[in-house]
PDB file of C-alpha atoms in Angstrom:
ATOM      1  CA  MET R   1      -7.740  21.732   1.859  1.00 35.00           C
ATOM      2  CA  ALA R   2     -11.671  21.184   2.834  1.00 40.00           C
ATOM      3  CA  ILE R   3     -13.153  18.608   0.512  1.00 40.00           C
ATOM      4  CA  PRO R   4     -17.518  19.008  -0.208  1.00 42.00           C
ATOM      5  CA  SER R   5     -19.516  17.509   2.144  1.00 42.00           C
ATOM      6  CA  SER R   6     -21.044  15.956  -0.491  1.00 45.00           C
ATOM      7  CA  GLN R   7     -18.191  13.898  -1.399  1.00 57.00           C
ATOM      8  CA  ARG R   8     -17.053  13.077   2.219  1.00 85.00           C
ATOM      9  CA  ILE R   9     -18.080   9.526   2.794  1.00 92.00           C
ATOM     10  CA  PHE R  10     -18.072  10.370   6.968  1.00 95.00           C
ATOM     11  CA  VAL R  11     -21.002  13.121   6.643  1.00 95.00           C
ATOM     12  CA  ASP R  12     -23.149  10.055   4.479  1.00 95.00           C
ATOM     13  CA  ALA R  13     -22.113   7.602   7.127  1.00 96.00           C
ATOM     14  CA  VAL R  14     -22.783   9.488  10.469  1.00 96.00           C
ATOM     15  CA  THR R  15     -26.634  10.676   7.931  1.00 95.00           C
ATOM     16  CA  ARG R  16     -26.989   7.412   7.038  1.00 96.00           C
ATOM     17  CA  TYR R  17     -27.016   5.457  10.430  1.00 96.00           C
ATOM     18  CA  CYS R  18     -28.729   8.347  12.683  1.00 96.00           C
ATOM     19  CA  LEU R  19     -31.434   7.893   9.568  1.00 95.00           C
ATOM     20  CA  ALA R  20     -31.741   4.686  10.332  1.00 95.00           C
ATOM     21  CA  ARG R  21     -31.633   4.744  13.838  1.00 95.00           C
ATOM     22  CA  ASN R  22     -33.862   7.352  14.122  1.00 95.00           C
ATOM     23  CA  ILE R  23     -31.860   9.638  15.419  1.00 96.00           C
ATOM     24  CA  THR R  24     -32.310  13.135  14.335  1.00 96.00           C
ATOM     25  CA  VAL R  25     -29.382  14.567  12.493  1.00 96.00           C
ATOM     26  CA  GLU R  26     -28.490  17.841  11.298  1.00 95.00           C
ATOM     27  CA  VAL R  27     -25.387  18.686   8.862  1.00 94.00           C
ATOM     28  CA  ARG R  28     -23.934  22.391   9.612  1.00 94.00           C
ATOM     29  CA  SER R  29     -20.673  24.407   8.166  1.00 91.00           C
ATOM     30  CA  ASP R  30     -20.037  22.500   5.077  1.00 89.00           C
ATOM     31  CA  GLY R  31     -20.275  18.878   6.867  1.00 90.00           C
ATOM     32  CA  TRP R  32     -17.512  19.531   9.426  1.00 92.00           C
ATOM     33  CA  LEU R  33     -19.863  20.117  12.152  1.00 95.00           C
ATOM     34  CA  ILE R  34     -22.940  17.010  12.946  1.00 96.00           C
ATOM     35  CA  ALA R  35     -25.157  17.590  15.985  1.00 96.00           C
ATOM     36  CA  MET R  36     -26.915  13.663  16.288  1.00 96.00           C
ATOM     37  CA  ARG R  37     -29.966  13.988  19.221  1.00 96.00           C
ATOM     38  CA  SER R  38     -31.459  10.549  20.725  1.00 93.00           C
ATOM     39  CA  GLY R  39     -34.261  11.399  22.837  1.00 90.00           C
ATOM     40  CA  GLU R  40     -32.549  13.880  25.875  1.00 91.00           C
ATOM     41  CA  ARG R  41     -29.257  12.423  24.277  1.00 91.00           C
ATOM     42  CA  ARG R  42     -27.299  15.101  22.254  1.00 94.00           C
ATOM     43  CA  HIS R  43     -23.145  14.233  20.616  1.00 96.00           C
ATOM     44  CA  LEU R  44     -21.121  16.225  18.740  1.00 95.00           C
ATOM     45  CA  ALA R  45     -19.063  14.998  15.433  1.00 95.00           C
ATOM     46  CA  PHE R  46     -16.019  17.108  14.110  1.00 93.00           C
ATOM     47  CA  ALA R  47     -14.556  16.583  11.006  1.00 90.00           C
ATOM     48  CA  TYR R  48     -13.244  13.040  10.904  1.00 92.00           C
ATOM     49  CA  ASP R  49     -13.894  12.343  14.818  1.00 92.00           C
ATOM     50  CA  VAL R  50     -16.879  10.795  15.897  1.00 94.00           C
ATOM     51  CA  GLY R  51     -16.509  11.865  19.456  1.00 92.00           C
ATOM     52  CA  LEU R  52     -15.755   8.847  21.578  1.00 94.00           C
ATOM     53  CA  ASN R  53     -11.730  10.381  21.992  1.00 95.00           C
ATOM     54  CA  SER R  54     -11.344  12.100  25.001  1.00 95.00           C
ATOM     55  CA  ALA R  55      -9.544  15.593  24.234  1.00 94.00           C
ATOM     56  CA  THR R  56      -6.529  15.098  25.740  1.00 96.00           C
ATOM     57  CA  ALA R  57      -5.971  11.924  23.327  1.00 96.00           C
ATOM     58  CA  HIS R  58      -6.962  13.820  21.156  1.00 95.00           C
ATOM     59  CA  GLN R  59      -4.729  16.676  20.848  1.00 95.00           C
ATOM     60  CA  ILE R  60      -1.757  14.408  21.410  1.00 96.00           C
ATOM     61  CA  ALA R  61      -2.772  12.566  18.567  1.00 95.00           C
ATOM     62  CA  ASN R  62      -2.304  15.309  16.163  1.00 93.00           C
ATOM     63  CA  ASP R  63       1.051  16.362  17.578  1.00 95.00           C
ATOM     64  CA  LYS R  64       3.295  14.476  15.633  1.00 96.00           C
ATOM     65  CA  ALA R  65       5.975  15.416  18.615  1.00 97.00           C
ATOM     66  CA  ALA R  66       3.937  15.217  21.642  1.00 97.00           C
ATOM     67  CA  THR R  67       2.480  11.420  19.770  1.00 97.00           C
ATOM     68  CA  ALA R  68       6.482  10.465  19.438  1.00 98.00           C
ATOM     69  CA  ASP R  69       7.528  11.302  23.133  1.00 98.00           C
ATOM     70  CA  VAL R  70       4.465   9.036  24.264  1.00 98.00           C
ATOM     71  CA  LEU R  71       5.190   6.124  22.575  1.00 98.00           C
ATOM     72  CA  GLN R  72       8.751   6.260  23.263  1.00 98.00           C
ATOM     73  CA  CYS R  73       8.422   6.896  26.947  1.00 97.00           C
ATOM     74  CA  SER R  74       5.730   4.017  26.687  1.00 97.00           C
ATOM     75  CA  GLY R  75       8.552   1.512  25.154  1.00 98.00           C
ATOM     76  CA  VAL R  76       6.328   1.761  21.829  1.00 98.00           C
ATOM     77  CA  PRO R  77       8.985   1.691  18.854  1.00 98.00           C
ATOM     78  CA  CYS R  78       8.227   4.596  16.916  1.00 98.00           C
ATOM     79  CA  ILE R  79       9.769   7.299  14.575  1.00 97.00           C
ATOM     80  CA  PRO R  80      10.661   9.834  16.492  1.00 97.00           C
ATOM     81  CA  HIS R  81      10.089  13.667  15.888  1.00 97.00           C
ATOM     82  CA  THR R  82      11.566  16.749  17.327  1.00 96.00           C
ATOM     83  CA  LEU R  83       8.901  19.899  17.639  1.00 95.00           C
ATOM     84  CA  PHE R  84      10.347  23.447  17.013  1.00 94.00           C
ATOM     85  CA  LEU R  85       8.158  26.332  17.378  1.00 91.00           C
ATOM     86  CA  GLY R  86       7.458  28.698  14.664  1.00 88.00           C
ATOM     87  CA  PRO R  87       7.943  33.117  15.101  1.00 82.00           C
ATOM     88  CA  LYS R  88       4.521  33.748  16.277  1.00 76.00           C
ATOM     89  CA  LEU R  89       5.889  30.873  19.442  1.00 73.00           C
ATOM     90  CA  ALA R  90       9.188  32.043  20.136  1.00 69.00           C
ATOM     91  CA  ALA R  91       7.976  33.601  23.410  1.00 68.00           C
ATOM     92  CA  TYR R  92       8.469  29.401  24.581  1.00 66.00           C
ATOM     93  CA  ALA R  93      11.728  28.620  22.001  1.00 66.00           C
ATOM     94  CA  PRO R  94      14.824  27.291  23.743  1.00 67.00           C
ATOM     95  CA  ALA R  95      17.110  29.900  24.692  1.00 57.00           C
ATOM     96  CA  ALA R  96      19.725  28.144  23.095  1.00 63.00           C
ATOM     97  CA  GLY R  97      17.614  28.952  19.372  1.00 71.00           C
ATOM     98  CA  SER R  98      16.384  25.648  16.792  1.00 88.00           C
ATOM     99  CA  TRP R  99      18.537  26.587  13.764  1.00 91.00           C
ATOM    100  CA  GLU R 100      21.715  24.989  15.968  1.00 92.00           C
ATOM    101  CA  THR R 101      19.573  21.648  16.428  1.00 93.00           C
ATOM    102  CA  MET R 102      18.130  21.179  13.003  1.00 95.00           C
ATOM    103  CA  LEU R 103      22.065  21.510  11.549  1.00 96.00           C
ATOM    104  CA  ARG R 104      22.968  18.952  13.789  1.00 95.00           C
ATOM    105  CA  LEU R 105      20.012  16.328  13.129  1.00 96.00           C
ATOM    106  CA  LEU R 106      21.041  17.257   9.022  1.00 97.00           C
ATOM    107  CA  ALA R 107      24.619  16.175  10.635  1.00 96.00           C
ATOM    108  CA  GLU R 108      23.196  13.187  12.709  1.00 96.00           C
ATOM    109  CA  ASN R 109      21.554  11.671   9.791  1.00 96.00           C
ATOM    110  CA  PRO R 110      23.505  11.533   6.641  1.00 92.00           C
ATOM    111  CA  ARG R 111      20.106  10.263   4.697  1.00 92.00           C
ATOM    112  CA  GLY R 112      18.533  13.326   4.955  1.00 95.00           C
ATOM    113  CA  LEU R 113      15.669  14.929   7.020  1.00 96.00           C
ATOM    114  CA  VAL R 114      11.557  15.026   7.262  1.00 95.00           C
ATOM    115  CA  ALA R 115       9.961  18.238   8.056  1.00 96.00           C
ATOM    116  CA  LYS R 116       6.709  18.940   8.531  1.00 94.00           C
ATOM    117  CA  PRO R 117       4.024  20.522  10.376  1.00 95.00           C
ATOM    118  CA  ASN R 118       3.940  19.847  13.327  1.00 95.00           C
ATOM    119  CA  GLU R 119       0.263  19.158  13.224  1.00 89.00           C
ATOM    120  CA  GLY R 120      -1.842  18.000  10.400  1.00 72.00           C
ATOM    121  CA  THR R 121      -2.833  15.389   8.102  1.00 64.00           C
ATOM    122  CA  SER R 122      -3.256  14.379   4.177  1.00 59.00           C
ATOM    123  CA  GLY R 123       1.089  15.066   3.594  1.00 62.00           C
ATOM    124  CA  ASP R 124       0.123  18.910   3.402  1.00 72.00           C
ATOM    125  CA  GLY R 125       4.207  20.479   3.768  1.00 83.00           C
ATOM    126  CA  VAL R 126       6.317  17.619   3.673  1.00 88.00           C
ATOM    127  CA  PHE R 127       9.513  18.372   2.720  1.00 91.00           C
ATOM    128  CA  ARG R 128      12.607  16.057   1.973  1.00 90.00           C
ATOM    129  CA  VAL R 129      16.200  17.587   2.849  1.00 93.00           C
ATOM    130  CA  THR R 130      19.178  16.888   2.834  1.00 93.00           C
ATOM    131  CA  THR R 131      21.326  20.009   2.193  1.00 95.00           C
ATOM    132  CA  LYS R 132      21.321  23.385   4.452  1.00 96.00           C
ATOM    133  CA  PRO R 133      19.618  25.181   1.729  1.00 96.00           C
ATOM    134  CA  ALA R 134      16.672  22.732   1.487  1.00 94.00           C
ATOM    135  CA  LEU R 135      16.556  22.751   5.371  1.00 96.00           C
ATOM    136  CA  GLU R 136      16.153  26.294   5.639  1.00 95.00           C
ATOM    137  CA  LEU R 137      13.756  26.798   2.286  1.00 95.00           C
ATOM    138  CA  ALA R 138      11.881  24.213   3.870  1.00 94.00           C
ATOM    139  CA  VAL R 139      11.441  25.378   7.283  1.00 95.00           C
ATOM    140  CA  GLY R 140      10.332  28.348   5.798  1.00 94.00           C
ATOM    141  CA  ARG R 141       7.906  27.547   4.023  1.00 93.00           C
ATOM    142  CA  ILE R 142       6.384  25.489   6.552  1.00 94.00           C
ATOM    143  CA  LEU R 143       6.609  27.929   9.006  1.00 93.00           C
ATOM    144  CA  ALA R 144       4.473  30.378   6.964  1.00 93.00           C
ATOM    145  CA  ALA R 145       1.609  28.340   7.255  1.00 91.00           C
ATOM    146  CA  TYR R 146       2.060  26.751  10.321  1.00 92.00           C
ATOM    147  CA  PRO R 147       2.967  27.898  13.720  1.00 92.00           C
ATOM    148  CA  SER R 148       5.420  24.770  14.139  1.00 94.00           C
ATOM    149  CA  LEU R 149       6.865  21.785  12.333  1.00 96.00           C
ATOM    150  CA  ALA R 150       8.522  18.349  13.282  1.00 96.00           C
ATOM    151  CA  ILE R 151      11.848  16.914  12.000  1.00 97.00           C
ATOM    152  CA  SER R 152      12.272  13.403  11.971  1.00 97.00           C
ATOM    153  CA  PRO R 153      15.129  11.405  10.148  1.00 97.00           C
ATOM    154  CA  TYR R 154      14.567   9.683   6.954  1.00 94.00           C
ATOM    155  CA  VAL R 155      14.216   6.426   6.364  1.00 92.00           C
ATOM    156  CA  GLU R 156      13.557   3.844   3.943  1.00 89.00           C
ATOM    157  CA  ILE R 157      10.263   2.937   4.095  1.00 90.00           C
ATOM    158  CA  GLU R 158       9.678  -0.525   3.132  1.00 88.00           C
ATOM    159  CA  ASP R 159       6.141  -1.035   3.705  1.00 91.00           C
ATOM    160  CA  GLU R 160       3.293   1.403   5.591  1.00 93.00           C
ATOM    161  CA  VAL R 161       0.005   0.174   7.003  1.00 96.00           C
ATOM    162  CA  ARG R 162      -2.672   1.703   8.239  1.00 96.00           C
ATOM    163  CA  VAL R 163      -4.584  -0.163  10.889  1.00 98.00           C
ATOM    164  CA  VAL R 164      -8.025   1.140  12.279  1.00 97.00           C
ATOM    165  CA  LEU R 165      -9.487   0.296  16.063  1.00 97.00           C
ATOM    166  CA  ILE R 166     -11.738   0.866  17.925  1.00 97.00           C
ATOM    167  CA  ASP R 167     -11.172   0.028  21.412  1.00 97.00           C
ATOM    168  CA  ASP R 168      -8.305  -2.222  20.921  1.00 96.00           C
ATOM    169  CA  ARG R 169     -10.368  -3.924  18.054  1.00 97.00           C
ATOM    170  CA  PRO R 170      -9.523  -3.915  14.137  1.00 97.00           C
ATOM    171  CA  VAL R 171     -12.302  -3.216  12.311  1.00 97.00           C
ATOM    172  CA  VAL R 172     -10.171  -1.984   9.305  1.00 96.00           C
ATOM    173  CA  VAL R 173      -6.272  -2.811   8.161  1.00 97.00           C
ATOM    174  CA  TYR R 174      -5.021  -1.486   4.483  1.00 96.00           C
ATOM    175  CA  SER R 175      -1.305  -1.742   3.343  1.00 93.00           C
ATOM    176  CA  LYS R 176      -0.124   1.924   1.105  1.00 88.00           C
ATOM    177  CA  GLU R 177       0.943   1.202  -2.455  1.00 86.00           C
ATOM    178  CA  ARG R 178       2.193   3.655  -3.785  1.00 79.00           C
ATOM    179  CA  PRO R 179       2.245   4.394  -7.661  1.00 77.00           C
ATOM    180  CA  PHE R 180       4.906   2.939  -9.729  1.00 78.00           C
ATOM    181  CA  VAL R 181       5.921   2.363 -13.509  1.00 83.00           C
ATOM    182  CA  VAL R 182       8.121  -0.401 -15.380  1.00 89.00           C
ATOM    183  CA  GLY R 183      10.301   0.419 -17.337  1.00 90.00           C
ATOM    184  CA  ASP R 184      10.036  -0.567 -21.246  1.00 89.00           C
ATOM    185  CA  GLY R 185      13.402  -0.076 -22.795  1.00 90.00           C
ATOM    186  CA  ARG R 186      12.122   2.347 -24.564  1.00 91.00           C
ATOM    187  CA  HIS R 187      10.653   4.706 -22.632  1.00 90.00           C
ATOM    188  CA  SER R 188      12.515   7.507 -20.088  1.00 90.00           C
ATOM    189  CA  LEU R 189      11.307   7.627 -16.868  1.00 88.00           C
ATOM    190  CA  LEU R 190       9.196  11.005 -17.338  1.00 88.00           C
ATOM    191  CA  GLU R 191       7.479   9.416 -19.954  1.00 89.00           C
ATOM    192  CA  LEU R 192       6.405   6.097 -18.577  1.00 89.00           C
ATOM    193  CA  ALA R 193       5.197   8.400 -15.290  1.00 85.00           C
ATOM    194  CA  LEU R 194       2.063  10.832 -17.001  1.00 88.00           C
ATOM    195  CA  ALA R 195       1.479   7.547 -19.573  1.00 86.00           C
ATOM    196  CA  ALA R 196       0.435   5.632 -16.687  1.00 82.00           C
ATOM    197  CA  THR R 197      -1.050   8.713 -14.487  1.00 82.00           C
ATOM    198  CA  PRO R 198      -4.000   9.734 -14.965  1.00 81.00           C
ATOM    199  CA  ALA R 199      -4.530  13.541 -16.087  1.00 82.00           C
ATOM    200  CA  GLU R 200      -6.752  14.354 -12.808  1.00 74.00           C
ATOM    201  CA  ARG R 201      -3.837  12.195 -10.996  1.00 75.00           C
ATOM    202  CA  ARG R 202      -1.450  13.863 -12.274  1.00 78.00           C
ATOM    203  CA  SER R 203      -1.131  16.959  -9.440  1.00 75.00           C
ATOM    204  CA  THR R 204      -1.795  14.847  -6.832  1.00 72.00           C
ATOM    205  CA  VAL R 205       1.604  12.117  -7.867  1.00 73.00           C
ATOM    206  CA  LEU R 206       3.953  13.423  -9.849  1.00 76.00           C
ATOM    207  CA  PRO R 207       5.418  16.742  -7.504  1.00 73.00           C
ATOM    208  CA  GLY R 208       7.256  14.181  -5.891  1.00 69.00           C
ATOM    209  CA  LEU R 209       8.662  12.405  -8.656  1.00 74.00           C
ATOM    210  CA  PHE R 210       9.490  16.288  -9.470  1.00 74.00           C
ATOM    211  CA  ALA R 211      10.948  16.589  -6.277  1.00 68.00           C
ATOM    212  CA  GLU R 212      13.262  14.396  -5.983  1.00 70.00           C
ATOM    213  CA  LEU R 213      14.801  13.820  -9.559  1.00 73.00           C
ATOM    214  CA  GLY R 214      16.781  16.690 -11.705  1.00 76.00           C
ATOM    215  CA  ARG R 215      16.029  16.051 -15.865  1.00 83.00           C
ATOM    216  CA  ALA R 216      18.793  13.993 -16.701  1.00 86.00           C
ATOM    217  CA  GLU R 217      16.882  11.367 -14.668  1.00 83.00           C
ATOM    218  CA  LEU R 218      14.002  11.943 -15.476  1.00 86.00           C
ATOM    219  CA  ASP R 219      14.982  11.837 -18.820  1.00 88.00           C
ATOM    220  CA  ALA R 220      16.876   8.355 -19.119  1.00 88.00           C
ATOM    221  CA  ILE R 221      15.485   5.496 -19.873  1.00 92.00           C
ATOM    222  CA  VAL R 222      14.076   3.151 -18.250  1.00 89.00           C
ATOM    223  CA  PRO R 223      15.483  -0.664 -18.513  1.00 90.00           C
ATOM    224  CA  ALA R 224      13.208  -3.564 -19.508  1.00 90.00           C
ATOM    225  CA  GLY R 225      11.706  -4.576 -16.307  1.00 87.00           C
ATOM    226  CA  ASP R 226      12.994  -2.046 -14.025  1.00 86.00           C
ATOM    227  CA  ARG R 227      10.131  -0.972 -11.439  1.00 84.00           C
ATOM    228  CA  ARG R 228      10.820   2.798 -10.627  1.00 82.00           C
ATOM    229  CA  ILE R 229       8.498   4.063  -7.145  1.00 76.00           C
ATOM    230  CA  LEU R 230       7.255   7.583  -8.745  1.00 77.00           C
ATOM    231  CA  ASN R 231       6.627   9.374  -5.146  1.00 70.00           C
ATOM    232  CA  TRP R 232       9.158   8.368  -1.493  1.00 66.00           C
ATOM    233  CA  ARG R 233       5.573   9.366   0.297  1.00 67.00           C
ATOM    234  CA  HIS R 234       3.058   6.778   1.259  1.00 56.00           C
ATOM    235  CA  ASN R 235      -0.094   9.062   1.655  1.00 66.00           C
ATOM    236  CA  LEU R 236      -3.270   8.185  -0.091  1.00 66.00           C
ATOM    237  CA  ASP R 237      -3.506  12.420  -0.817  1.00 64.00           C
ATOM    238  CA  SER R 238       0.221  11.916  -2.938  1.00 62.00           C
ATOM    239  CA  GLY R 239      -1.233   9.170  -5.237  1.00 68.00           C
ATOM    240  CA  ALA R 240      -0.597   5.774  -3.447  1.00 77.00           C
ATOM    241  CA  GLU R 241      -3.750   3.328  -3.379  1.00 84.00           C
ATOM    242  CA  PRO R 242      -4.863   1.430  -0.865  1.00 89.00           C
ATOM    243  CA  VAL R 243      -4.801  -2.666  -0.370  1.00 92.00           C
ATOM    244  CA  LEU R 244      -6.321  -4.407   2.003  1.00 94.00           C
ATOM    245  CA  LEU R 245      -4.069  -6.698   3.743  1.00 93.00           C
ATOM    246  CA  LYS R 246      -3.968 -10.452   4.063  1.00 93.00           C
ATOM    247  CA  GLN R 247      -3.984 -12.393   7.393  1.00 94.00           C
ATOM    248  CA  GLY R 248      -0.659 -13.582   8.095  1.00 95.00           C
ATOM    249  CA  GLU R 249       2.854 -12.337  10.628  1.00 96.00           C
ATOM    250  CA  SER R 250       2.742  -8.406   8.949  1.00 95.00           C
ATOM    251  CA  ARG R 251      -0.684  -7.978  10.163  1.00 97.00           C
ATOM    252  CA  ASP R 252      -0.737  -9.327  13.501  1.00 97.00           C
ATOM    253  CA  ALA R 253       2.482  -7.522  13.575  1.00 97.00           C
ATOM    254  CA  CYS R 254       0.950  -4.912  12.863  1.00 98.00           C
ATOM    255  CA  ILE R 255      -2.491  -4.690  14.614  1.00 98.00           C
ATOM    256  CA  GLU R 256      -0.130  -5.646  18.103  1.00 98.00           C
ATOM    257  CA  LEU R 257       2.488  -2.738  17.604  1.00 98.00           C
ATOM    258  CA  ALA R 258      -0.923  -0.519  16.843  1.00 98.00           C
ATOM    259  CA  ILE R 259      -2.775  -1.443  19.581  1.00 98.00           C
ATOM    260  CA  LYS R 260      -0.117  -0.661  21.860  1.00 98.00           C
ATOM    261  CA  ALA R 261       0.421   2.726  20.638  1.00 98.00           C
ATOM    262  CA  ALA R 262      -3.944   3.596  20.255  1.00 98.00           C
ATOM    263  CA  ARG R 263      -3.015   2.565  24.831  1.00 98.00           C
ATOM    264  CA  ALA R 264      -0.264   4.414  24.839  1.00 98.00           C
ATOM    265  CA  ILE R 265      -2.082   7.942  24.552  1.00 97.00           C
ATOM    266  CA  GLY R 266      -5.248   6.422  24.774  1.00 97.00           C
ATOM    267  CA  ILE R 267      -7.214   6.695  21.514  1.00 96.00           C
ATOM    268  CA  ARG R 268     -10.440   5.082  21.064  1.00 97.00           C
ATOM    269  CA  PHE R 269     -11.306   5.019  17.409  1.00 97.00           C
ATOM    270  CA  GLY R 270      -8.264   5.990  15.670  1.00 96.00           C
ATOM    271  CA  SER R 271      -6.324   5.150  12.285  1.00 96.00           C
ATOM    272  CA  ILE R 272      -2.582   4.189  13.389  1.00 97.00           C
ATOM    273  CA  ASP R 273       0.368   3.890  10.339  1.00 96.00           C
ATOM    274  CA  VAL R 274       3.074   1.205  11.347  1.00 97.00           C
ATOM    275  CA  VAL R 275       6.296   1.550   9.210  1.00 96.00           C
ATOM    276  CA  ARG R 276       8.680  -1.202   8.360  1.00 95.00           C
ATOM    277  CA  THR R 277      12.134   0.550   8.356  1.00 94.00           C
ATOM    278  CA  ASP R 278      15.242  -2.311   8.252  1.00 92.00           C
ATOM    279  CA  GLY R 279      13.219  -5.334   8.519  1.00 92.00           C
ATOM    280  CA  ALA R 280      11.564  -3.954  12.203  1.00 96.00           C
ATOM    281  CA  TRP R 281       7.989  -2.145  12.443  1.00 98.00           C
ATOM    282  CA  ARG R 282       7.650   1.090  14.349  1.00 98.00           C
ATOM    283  CA  ILE R 283       4.902   3.308  14.522  1.00 98.00           C
ATOM    284  CA  LEU R 284       4.647   6.555  12.643  1.00 96.00           C
ATOM    285  CA  GLU R 285       1.003   8.439  13.131  1.00 94.00           C
ATOM    286  CA  VAL R 286      -1.751   8.253  15.089  1.00 96.00           C
ATOM    287  CA  ASN R 287      -4.722   9.995  14.028  1.00 94.00           C
ATOM    288  CA  ALA R 288      -7.624  10.624  15.992  1.00 93.00           C
ATOM    289  CA  GLY R 289      -9.765  11.622  13.171  1.00 91.00           C
ATOM    290  CA  VAL R 290     -10.421   8.661  10.881  1.00 94.00           C
ATOM    291  CA  LYS R 291     -10.385   9.726   6.985  1.00 92.00           C
ATOM    292  CA  MET R 292     -11.110   7.061   4.749  1.00 92.00           C
ATOM    293  CA  GLU R 293     -12.248   8.525   1.727  1.00 89.00           C
ATOM    294  CA  ALA R 294      -9.288   7.386  -0.866  1.00 87.00           C
ATOM    295  CA  LEU R 295     -10.548   3.280   0.599  1.00 91.00           C
ATOM    296  CA  SER R 296     -14.097   4.049  -0.202  1.00 92.00           C
ATOM    297  CA  ARG R 297     -13.587   4.382  -3.375  1.00 88.00           C
ATOM    298  CA  SER R 298     -12.293   0.291  -3.372  1.00 90.00           C
ATOM    299  CA  HIS R 299     -14.514  -0.530   0.036  1.00 94.00           C
ATOM    300  CA  PRO R 300     -17.439   1.644   0.683  1.00 94.00           C
ATOM    301  CA  GLU R 301     -18.436  -1.291   2.575  1.00 95.00           C
ATOM    302  CA  LEU R 302     -15.505  -1.455   5.068  1.00 95.00           C
ATOM    303  CA  VAL R 303     -15.734   2.195   5.481  1.00 96.00           C
ATOM    304  CA  TYR R 304     -19.312   2.761   6.464  1.00 96.00           C
ATOM    305  CA  ALA R 305     -19.162  -0.814   8.730  1.00 96.00           C
ATOM    306  CA  ALA R 306     -16.184   1.098  10.442  1.00 97.00           C
ATOM    307  CA  TYR R 307     -17.846   4.831  11.528  1.00 97.00           C
ATOM    308  CA  GLU R 308     -20.800   2.467  12.157  1.00 97.00           C
ATOM    309  CA  ALA R 309     -19.171  -0.056  14.670  1.00 97.00           C
ATOM    310  CA  ALA R 310     -18.094   3.639  15.995  1.00 97.00           C
ATOM    311  CA  LEU R 311     -21.439   4.884  16.533  1.00 97.00           C
ATOM    312  CA  ASP R 312     -22.758   2.255  17.848  1.00 96.00           C
ATOM    313  CA  LYS R 313     -19.892   2.799  20.859  1.00 96.00           C
ATOM    314  CA  VAL R 314     -21.085   6.530  21.086  1.00 94.00           C
ATOM    315  CA  PHE R 315     -24.988   5.492  21.161  1.00 93.00           C
ATOM    316  CA  ALA R 316     -24.438   2.675  23.613  1.00 82.00           C
TER     317      ALA R 316
END
């Protein structure tokens, strides 16, 4: 869903940068297109991309299956994603068909699969499935809105970290903390979730809980001291909160892996999501557009500094 330009810190950061340096700036298309001019030089920014990345790197990063393929070829540990084309691209689909391959993936992954649009951000249209009917429903919903989808094995993610890089230099590193409640031995999971979640955030935080659990589990009393995660996804748009990662081995490991991923794809300015599963770090996704709306609520100075550093590269 498009966010009004008045709420996008990206637009404010680019505008503020240009005004401070006598760079002519013009905001078009409700903030999704920004034209900048410095002397005889003209430069464009679109959506959350300042224009540092090549067209090829941008397209690969925005394609989840292509990103996984490139990383695997480059020896960078990652979560595999398999591409499936929708009806509009049926002419390019393999002759053997896709459904049999999807069922094989489901059989090979007893913990389930994650189906999502092959292109897109913010966690829209992401489904965790463990049964054939659920897979069929998820595929139908995704392909009704998107031309293709990607399927990956469901893995228990212990931690998820986002690393924002500019030419291999980390400018922002934060973890994504999912919303949770702690039991008191008197209230149900549903009661605790409703009490802990502000009304304006319930539509983003709670759907994942309702999709995963039945009524009996939601109504069960949570034992005192028990910690329950409210959403299996780490997406910031699904209620997770950004928490700056302190110096240490985990931060260093995530940065090192993110740099390898960025180099493999050719990304100069991007955000790389690194996840820890079974004690090992792997790349989940690479984003050519750097969206930091959630982080800006708690650390606006870091967000402005990151966009400023990227624009310095543009106008260097």
